[in-house]
Amino acid sequence: MTQTTEAAAARQDAKPTRSPRIHRAWFVAAVTFVTIIGAAAFRSLPGLLIDPLHAEFGWSRGTIGAAVSVNLALYGLTAPFAAALMDRFGIRRVVAVALTVIAIGSGLTVWMTAAWQLMLCWGLLVGLGSGSMALAFAATVTNRWFTTRRGLVSGILTAASASGQLIFLPLLSWMVETHDWRPAAVTVALAALAVVPFVWLLLRDHPADVGQKPYGATEFVPKPAPVTGAARRTLGVLSSAVRTGPFWLLAGTFAICGASTNGLIQTHFVPAAHDHGLPVTTAASLLAVIGVFDVVGTIASGWFTDRFEPRRLLAVYYALRGVSLLFLPMLLGPAVHPSMVFFIIFYGLDWVATVPPTLALCREQYGEDSAIVFGWVLASHQVGAALVAYLGGVARDVFGTYDMVWYASGALCAAAALMALVIRRRPVAPVGGLGAVVA
């Protein structure tokens, strides 16, 4: 009897420990998704502020657009440094501080009385905070926690921003039209602060922190030591990347992506539709519907990226976007017609579908430094967005219409489609040589 019991116990001990049914990486991705949703409130507000600030303070649309352009530019230029800071201090600390800075910047706008204060609060503070919450955050989480399904995960996390837009745009537009723009600014601040506990308590920096392998990995990956010299490493990676042709093509296409989305539609669609007699709340709701289909399109794009050549996907996405923008001036009017609904659905599916294949190409070309390289590519995205946010406002002041901006953006998207096709597929060595950069 004793020998039988001992044999049974030995067999029980020999059984491998059963791994959890749901890998911890998916919980981390879920927390990241919720975090980006909460932070998306600040991206929903600029287009709603142009008319109220113009009416209350008499600032030109070009001046207000300049503040938005500072925000968008810093959003991009901060991203590569944020990716390096996450390697140095950890994801949780960087993201928690970034959300706090966003809350401070948005909250202080309720007391502003001069245009320079808009530049400081919304342009500088919210720009710096949002840059640390940019897509480099999603890229870092994806690279650390997943070795398979990266295209799908990057698509899901990219769609989080659109989901936040869907949640906040109708609410914020109702506040602006019914009450004032100040309650909307306070709501943005509170939304950013509300996400901080989720980040601090639930997010983890690396799979090794919880004793797990990255999702899809065959071997345990130890947590790397903190990387010092974040700024030097970031600039070193850039110095090496700019010597390669794919970097300039990726940066150029993504600059056009930003110009035709964040800089154009997100900033100027609501005031442009209002110019044609469409109520602000209705126009903002249409922009929110773009967010609905953005979620579908971006997740689908991640799935496609895992299966098809990223260059061809980018070419198709940019070409379709360019065609849709050329038709937009003919669709705007005082009422929502079926043709406008079709545009909203079509444009929504293509909004940030470019992100998963762009991430895949950065990863293919630049290996371990891909998150930082993508941060610089994202910087070009936001520089393009900043230029159009400003120039779009200037064009409206000068010509009294946005038509020229729609047509120019459509032509740029056609150029981006051609640029995507000539990106070479041959992988190159990781840029910068991490040891050489931080030595």
Coordinates of C-alpha atoms in Angstrom, one line a residue:
M1 CA 0.0 0.0 0.0
T2 CA 2.8 2.4 0.9
Q3 CA 4.8 1.6 -2.3
T4 CA 1.6 2.3 -4.4
T5 CA 1.1 5.6 -2.6
E6 CA 4.7 6.6 -3.1
A7 CA 4.5 5.7 -6.8
A8 CA 1.4 7.7 -7.3
A9 CA 3.0 10.7 -5.6
A10 CA 6.0 10.4 -7.8
R11 CA 3.9 10.4 -10.9
Q12 CA 2.0 13.4 -9.6
D13 CA 5.3 15.2 -9.0
A14 CA 6.5 14.3 -12.5
K15 CA 3.6 16.1 -14.2
P16 CA 4.5 19.5 -15.7
T17 CA 3.0 22.5 -14.2
R18 CA -0.1 23.5 -16.2
S19 CA 0.3 26.9 -17.7
P20 CA -2.6 29.3 -17.3
R21 CA -5.2 29.1 -20.1
I22 CA -4.9 32.8 -20.8
H23 CA -1.4 34.1 -21.1
R24 CA -0.5 37.2 -18.9
A25 CA 0.5 39.1 -22.1
W26 CA -3.2 39.4 -23.1
F27 CA -4.0 41.0 -19.7
V28 CA -1.1 43.5 -20.2
A29 CA -2.4 44.2 -23.7
A30 CA -5.9 44.8 -22.2
V31 CA -4.6 47.2 -19.6
T32 CA -2.6 49.0 -22.4
F33 CA -5.8 49.2 -24.4
V34 CA -7.8 50.8 -21.6
T35 CA -4.9 53.2 -20.9
I36 CA -4.8 54.4 -24.5
I37 CA -8.6 54.8 -24.5
G38 CA -8.5 57.0 -21.4
A39 CA -5.7 59.1 -22.8
A40 CA -7.6 59.4 -26.1
A41 CA -9.8 62.2 -24.7
F42 CA -7.1 64.8 -25.3
R43 CA -7.0 63.8 -29.0
S44 CA -10.7 64.3 -29.4
L45 CA -10.8 67.9 -28.2
P46 CA -8.7 70.2 -30.5
G47 CA -11.1 70.1 -33.5
L48 CA -14.0 71.1 -31.1
L49 CA -12.1 74.1 -29.7
I50 CA -11.4 76.0 -32.9
D51 CA -14.8 77.8 -33.2
P52 CA -15.4 78.4 -29.5
L53 CA -11.9 79.9 -28.9
H54 CA -12.3 82.0 -32.0
A55 CA -15.7 83.3 -30.8
E56 CA -14.6 84.0 -27.2
F57 CA -11.1 85.4 -27.6
G58 CA -11.1 86.5 -31.2
W59 CA -8.0 84.4 -32.0
S60 CA -7.6 83.5 -35.7
R61 CA -8.0 79.9 -36.8
G62 CA -4.3 80.0 -37.8
T63 CA -3.3 81.0 -34.2
I64 CA -5.4 78.2 -32.7
G65 CA -4.1 75.8 -35.4
A66 CA -0.6 76.8 -34.4
A67 CA -1.2 75.6 -30.9
V68 CA -2.6 72.4 -32.1
S69 CA 0.4 72.0 -34.4
V70 CA 2.8 72.4 -31.5
N71 CA 0.8 69.7 -29.6
L72 CA 1.0 67.4 -32.6
A73 CA 4.7 68.0 -33.3
L74 CA 5.7 67.4 -29.7
Y75 CA 3.5 64.3 -29.6
G76 CA 5.7 62.9 -32.3
L77 CA 9.1 64.3 -31.3
T78 CA 8.7 63.0 -27.7
A79 CA 7.8 59.5 -28.8
P80 CA 11.3 58.1 -29.6
F81 CA 12.7 59.5 -26.3
A82 CA 9.8 58.0 -24.4
A83 CA 10.5 54.6 -25.9
A84 CA 14.1 54.8 -24.6
L85 CA 12.9 56.1 -21.2
M86 CA 10.7 53.1 -20.9
D87 CA 13.8 50.9 -21.4
R88 CA 15.5 52.9 -18.6
F89 CA 12.7 53.5 -16.0
G90 CA 10.0 51.0 -17.0
I91 CA 6.7 51.4 -18.8
R92 CA 4.6 52.0 -15.7
R93 CA 6.6 55.0 -14.4
V94 CA 6.8 56.8 -17.8
V95 CA 3.1 56.3 -18.6
A96 CA 1.9 57.3 -15.2
V97 CA 3.9 60.6 -15.3
A98 CA 2.8 61.3 -18.8
L99 CA -0.9 61.0 -17.9
T100 CA -0.4 63.3 -15.0
V101 CA 1.3 65.9 -17.2
I102 CA -1.7 65.7 -19.6
A103 CA -4.1 66.3 -16.8
I104 CA -2.2 69.3 -15.6
G105 CA -1.9 70.8 -19.0
S106 CA -5.6 70.3 -19.9
G107 CA -6.8 71.5 -16.5
L108 CA -4.8 74.7 -16.6
T109 CA -6.5 75.8 -19.9
V110 CA -9.7 76.8 -18.1
W111 CA -7.9 79.9 -16.7
M112 CA -6.1 81.0 -19.9
T113 CA -6.7 84.5 -21.3
A114 CA -4.0 84.8 -24.0
A115 CA -2.9 82.8 -27.0
W116 CA 0.5 82.0 -25.5
Q117 CA -1.1 80.3 -22.6
L118 CA -2.9 78.0 -25.1
M119 CA 0.5 77.3 -26.6
L120 CA 2.0 76.5 -23.2
C121 CA -0.9 74.3 -21.8
W122 CA -2.3 72.6 -24.8
G123 CA 0.7 72.8 -27.0
L124 CA 3.7 72.1 -24.7
L125 CA 2.3 70.2 -21.6
V126 CA -0.3 68.1 -23.3
G127 CA 2.0 67.6 -26.3
L128 CA 4.8 66.3 -24.1
G129 CA 2.5 64.1 -22.1
S130 CA 0.7 62.7 -25.1
G131 CA 4.0 62.0 -26.9
S132 CA 4.9 59.6 -24.1
M133 CA 1.5 57.9 -24.6
A134 CA 2.1 57.6 -28.4
L135 CA 2.2 54.5 -30.5
A136 CA 5.8 53.9 -29.3
F137 CA 4.1 52.8 -26.0
A138 CA 2.0 50.2 -27.9
A139 CA 5.2 49.1 -29.9
T140 CA 7.2 48.6 -26.7
V141 CA 4.4 46.5 -25.1
T142 CA 4.0 44.4 -28.2
N143 CA 7.8 43.8 -28.7
R144 CA 8.3 42.8 -25.0
W145 CA 5.2 40.7 -24.4
F146 CA 4.6 39.0 -27.8
T147 CA 6.7 37.0 -30.3
T148 CA 3.7 35.9 -32.3
R149 CA 0.5 37.7 -33.2
R150 CA 2.4 41.0 -33.1
G151 CA 0.5 42.3 -36.1
L152 CA -2.8 41.6 -34.5
V153 CA -1.8 43.0 -31.2
S154 CA -0.4 46.2 -32.7
G155 CA -3.7 46.6 -34.6
I156 CA -5.8 46.2 -31.5
L157 CA -3.7 48.7 -29.5
T158 CA -3.7 51.2 -32.3
A159 CA -7.5 50.8 -32.4
A160 CA -7.7 51.8 -28.8
S161 CA -7.2 55.4 -29.6
A162 CA -10.1 55.3 -32.1
S163 CA -12.2 53.6 -29.4
G164 CA -11.5 56.5 -27.1
Q165 CA -12.4 58.9 -29.8
L166 CA -15.7 57.1 -30.2
I167 CA -16.4 57.4 -26.4
F168 CA -15.3 60.9 -25.9
L169 CA -16.2 62.9 -29.0
P170 CA -20.0 62.8 -28.7
L171 CA -19.7 63.7 -25.0
L172 CA -17.2 66.5 -25.4
S173 CA -19.0 68.0 -28.4
W174 CA -22.3 68.0 -26.4
M175 CA -20.5 69.8 -23.5
V176 CA -18.9 72.4 -25.8
E177 CA -22.2 73.1 -27.6
T178 CA -24.5 72.9 -24.5
H179 CA -22.3 74.4 -21.8
D180 CA -18.9 75.7 -22.7
W181 CA -15.4 74.4 -23.7
R182 CA -14.1 74.6 -20.2
P183 CA -16.1 71.6 -18.8
A184 CA -14.8 69.6 -21.8
A185 CA -11.2 70.5 -20.9
V186 CA -11.8 69.5 -17.3
T187 CA -13.2 66.2 -18.5
V188 CA -10.1 65.5 -20.4
A189 CA -8.0 66.1 -17.3
L190 CA -10.1 63.8 -15.2
A191 CA -10.1 61.1 -17.8
A192 CA -6.2 61.1 -17.9
L193 CA -6.0 61.0 -14.1
A194 CA -8.5 58.2 -13.8
V195 CA -6.3 55.8 -15.8
V196 CA -3.2 56.3 -13.6
P197 CA -4.2 53.7 -11.0
F198 CA -4.8 51.1 -13.7
V199 CA -1.3 51.7 -15.0
W200 CA 0.4 51.6 -11.7
L201 CA -1.4 48.6 -10.2
L202 CA -2.0 46.3 -13.3
L203 CA 0.7 47.1 -15.9
R204 CA 4.0 45.1 -15.8
D205 CA 7.1 46.1 -17.6
H206 CA 8.3 42.7 -18.8
P207 CA 7.1 39.0 -18.8
A208 CA 10.1 38.1 -16.6
D209 CA 8.5 40.3 -13.8
V210 CA 5.8 37.6 -13.5
G211 CA 8.0 34.6 -14.3
Q212 CA 6.6 34.0 -17.8
K213 CA 7.8 33.7 -21.3
P214 CA 6.6 36.2 -23.9
Y215 CA 3.5 35.0 -25.7
G216 CA 4.6 32.5 -28.4
A217 CA 8.2 32.3 -27.2
T218 CA 9.8 28.8 -26.8
E219 CA 12.3 29.9 -24.2
F220 CA 12.2 32.1 -21.1
V221 CA 13.5 35.7 -21.8
P222 CA 15.3 37.3 -18.9
K223 CA 14.5 40.9 -18.2
P224 CA 17.2 43.2 -19.6
A225 CA 19.0 45.5 -17.3
P226 CA 17.9 49.2 -17.4
V227 CA 19.5 51.0 -20.3
T228 CA 21.2 54.2 -19.3
G229 CA 21.8 57.2 -21.6
A230 CA 18.2 57.2 -23.0
A231 CA 18.7 60.5 -24.9
R232 CA 22.1 59.4 -26.3
R233 CA 20.7 56.0 -27.3
T234 CA 17.7 57.6 -29.0
L235 CA 19.8 60.0 -31.0
G236 CA 22.3 57.3 -31.8
V237 CA 19.6 55.1 -33.2
L238 CA 18.4 58.0 -35.3
S239 CA 21.9 58.8 -36.6
S240 CA 22.2 55.2 -37.9
A241 CA 18.7 54.9 -39.2
V242 CA 18.9 58.1 -41.3
R243 CA 21.7 56.4 -43.3
T244 CA 19.3 53.8 -44.6
G245 CA 16.8 54.3 -47.4
P246 CA 13.8 52.5 -45.8
F247 CA 13.8 55.0 -42.9
W248 CA 13.2 57.9 -45.2
L249 CA 10.5 56.1 -47.1
L250 CA 8.8 55.0 -43.9
A251 CA 9.1 58.5 -42.4
G252 CA 7.8 60.1 -45.6
T253 CA 4.8 57.9 -46.0
F254 CA 3.9 58.2 -42.3
A255 CA 4.3 62.0 -42.5
I256 CA 1.6 62.0 -45.2
C257 CA -0.5 59.6 -43.0
G258 CA -0.4 62.1 -40.2
A259 CA -1.1 65.0 -42.5
S260 CA -4.2 63.3 -43.9
T261 CA -5.6 62.1 -40.5
N262 CA -4.7 63.9 -37.3
G263 CA -3.7 67.2 -39.0
L264 CA -6.6 67.3 -41.5
I265 CA -9.7 65.3 -40.6
Q266 CA -9.3 65.2 -36.8
T267 CA -8.5 68.9 -36.6
H268 CA -10.5 70.5 -39.4
F269 CA -13.4 68.1 -40.3
V270 CA -15.8 69.5 -37.6
P271 CA -15.3 73.2 -38.5
A272 CA -15.3 72.4 -42.2
A273 CA -18.6 70.6 -41.9
H274 CA -20.0 73.4 -39.8
D275 CA -19.0 75.8 -42.6
H276 CA -21.5 73.9 -44.8
G277 CA -24.3 74.2 -42.3
L278 CA -23.9 70.9 -40.5
P279 CA -24.4 71.2 -36.7
V280 CA -21.2 70.8 -34.6
T281 CA -22.7 67.9 -32.6
T282 CA -23.7 66.0 -35.8
A283 CA -20.2 66.6 -37.3
A284 CA -18.5 65.4 -34.1
S285 CA -20.7 62.3 -34.2
L286 CA -19.6 61.6 -37.7
L287 CA -16.0 61.8 -36.6
A288 CA -16.8 59.4 -33.8
V289 CA -18.3 57.0 -36.3
I290 CA -15.0 57.1 -38.1
G291 CA -13.6 55.8 -34.8
V292 CA -16.0 52.9 -34.9
F293 CA -14.8 51.7 -38.3
D294 CA -11.3 52.6 -37.4
V295 CA -11.3 49.9 -34.7
V296 CA -12.5 47.3 -37.3
G297 CA -10.1 48.5 -40.0
T298 CA -7.0 48.6 -37.7
I299 CA -7.6 45.2 -36.2
A300 CA -8.2 43.7 -39.6
S301 CA -5.0 45.4 -40.9
G302 CA -3.1 43.8 -38.1
W303 CA -4.5 40.4 -39.1
F304 CA -3.6 41.1 -42.8
T305 CA -0.1 42.2 -41.7
D306 CA 0.6 38.8 -40.2
R307 CA -0.3 37.2 -43.6
F308 CA 0.5 39.6 -46.5
E309 CA 3.4 41.8 -47.6
P310 CA 3.3 45.1 -45.6
R311 CA 4.5 47.2 -48.5
R312 CA 1.6 46.3 -50.7
L313 CA -0.9 46.8 -47.8
L314 CA 0.4 50.4 -47.3
A315 CA 0.2 51.2 -51.0
V316 CA -3.5 50.1 -51.1
Y317 CA -4.3 52.0 -47.9
Y318 CA -2.8 55.2 -49.1
A319 CA -4.3 55.0 -52.6
L320 CA -7.8 54.4 -51.3
R321 CA -7.4 57.3 -48.7
G322 CA -6.3 59.7 -51.4
V323 CA -9.3 58.9 -53.6
S324 CA -11.8 59.4 -50.7
L325 CA -10.3 62.8 -49.9
L326 CA -10.7 64.0 -53.5
F327 CA -14.4 63.3 -53.3
L328 CA -15.0 64.9 -49.8
P329 CA -15.6 68.5 -50.9
M330 CA -18.5 67.4 -53.0
L331 CA -20.1 65.5 -50.1
L332 CA -20.1 68.2 -47.4
G333 CA -23.5 69.9 -46.9
P334 CA -26.1 70.9 -44.3
A335 CA -27.5 67.4 -43.9
V336 CA -26.0 63.9 -43.7
H337 CA -26.6 62.1 -47.0
P338 CA -25.9 58.4 -47.8
S339 CA -22.8 59.4 -49.8
M340 CA -21.3 61.1 -46.7
V341 CA -22.1 58.0 -44.6
F342 CA -20.2 55.9 -47.2
F343 CA -17.2 58.3 -46.9
I344 CA -17.2 58.0 -43.1
I345 CA -17.3 54.2 -43.2
F346 CA -14.7 54.0 -46.0
Y347 CA -12.3 56.6 -44.4
G348 CA -12.8 55.0 -40.9
L349 CA -11.6 51.6 -42.1
D350 CA -8.5 53.2 -43.5
W351 CA -7.8 55.8 -40.7
V352 CA -4.8 54.2 -39.0
A353 CA -4.8 50.9 -40.8
T354 CA -1.3 52.0 -41.9
V355 CA 0.2 51.5 -38.4
P356 CA 0.5 47.6 -38.2
P357 CA 2.3 47.3 -41.6
T358 CA 4.5 50.3 -40.8
L359 CA 5.4 48.7 -37.4
A360 CA 6.1 45.4 -39.2
L361 CA 8.5 47.0 -41.6
C362 CA 10.3 48.8 -38.8
R363 CA 10.7 45.6 -36.9
E364 CA 11.8 43.8 -40.1
Q365 CA 14.4 46.4 -40.9
Y366 CA 15.7 47.5 -37.5
G367 CA 15.3 44.6 -35.1
E368 CA 15.8 45.3 -31.4
D369 CA 15.9 49.1 -32.1
S370 CA 12.6 49.0 -34.0
A371 CA 10.5 50.6 -31.2
I372 CA 12.8 53.7 -31.1
V373 CA 13.0 53.8 -34.9
F374 CA 9.2 53.6 -35.0
G375 CA 9.2 56.5 -32.5
W376 CA 11.1 58.6 -35.0
V377 CA 8.9 57.5 -37.8
L378 CA 5.9 58.5 -35.7
A379 CA 7.6 61.9 -35.1
S380 CA 7.5 62.4 -38.9
H381 CA 3.8 61.4 -38.7
Q382 CA 3.1 64.2 -36.2
V383 CA 5.2 66.8 -38.0
G384 CA 3.1 66.2 -41.1
A385 CA 0.0 66.4 -38.9
A386 CA 1.3 69.6 -37.3
L387 CA 1.9 71.3 -40.7
V388 CA -1.5 70.6 -42.0
A389 CA -3.2 71.5 -38.7
Y390 CA -1.6 74.9 -39.0
L391 CA -1.8 75.3 -42.8
G392 CA -5.3 74.1 -42.9
G393 CA -6.3 76.9 -40.5
V394 CA -4.4 79.5 -42.6
A395 CA -6.0 78.3 -45.8
R396 CA -9.5 78.6 -44.2
D397 CA -8.6 82.2 -43.1
V398 CA -7.3 83.2 -46.5
F399 CA -9.6 81.4 -48.9
G400 CA -12.7 81.0 -46.8
T401 CA -12.9 77.3 -47.6
Y402 CA -11.0 74.0 -46.9
D403 CA -11.3 72.7 -50.5
M404 CA -7.7 73.3 -51.5
V405 CA -6.5 71.3 -48.4
W406 CA -8.6 68.3 -49.3
Y407 CA -7.3 68.1 -52.8
A408 CA -3.7 68.6 -51.8
S409 CA -4.0 65.9 -49.2
G410 CA -5.4 63.5 -51.7
A411 CA -2.5 64.1 -54.0
L412 CA 0.0 63.5 -51.2
C413 CA -1.7 60.2 -50.4
A414 CA -1.1 59.1 -54.0
A415 CA 2.6 59.9 -53.6
A416 CA 2.7 57.9 -50.3
A417 CA 1.3 54.8 -52.2
L418 CA 4.1 55.0 -54.7
M419 CA 6.7 55.5 -51.9
A420 CA 5.5 52.4 -50.0
L421 CA 6.0 50.2 -53.0
V422 CA 9.7 51.0 -53.4
I423 CA 10.7 50.2 -49.8
R424 CA 13.2 47.3 -50.1
R425 CA 12.5 44.1 -48.2
R426 CA 16.1 43.1 -47.4
P427 CA 16.5 43.2 -43.6
V428 CA 19.3 45.3 -42.3
A429 CA 21.3 44.9 -39.1
P430 CA 19.8 46.6 -36.0
V431 CA 20.7 50.2 -36.2
G432 CA 22.8 51.9 -33.6
G433 CA 24.4 48.8 -32.2
L434 CA 23.0 49.1 -28.7
G435 CA 26.3 48.5 -27.0
A436 CA 28.1 51.0 -29.1
V437 CA 25.4 53.6 -28.5
V438 CA 25.3 53.4 -24.8
A439 CA 28.9 52.6 -24.1

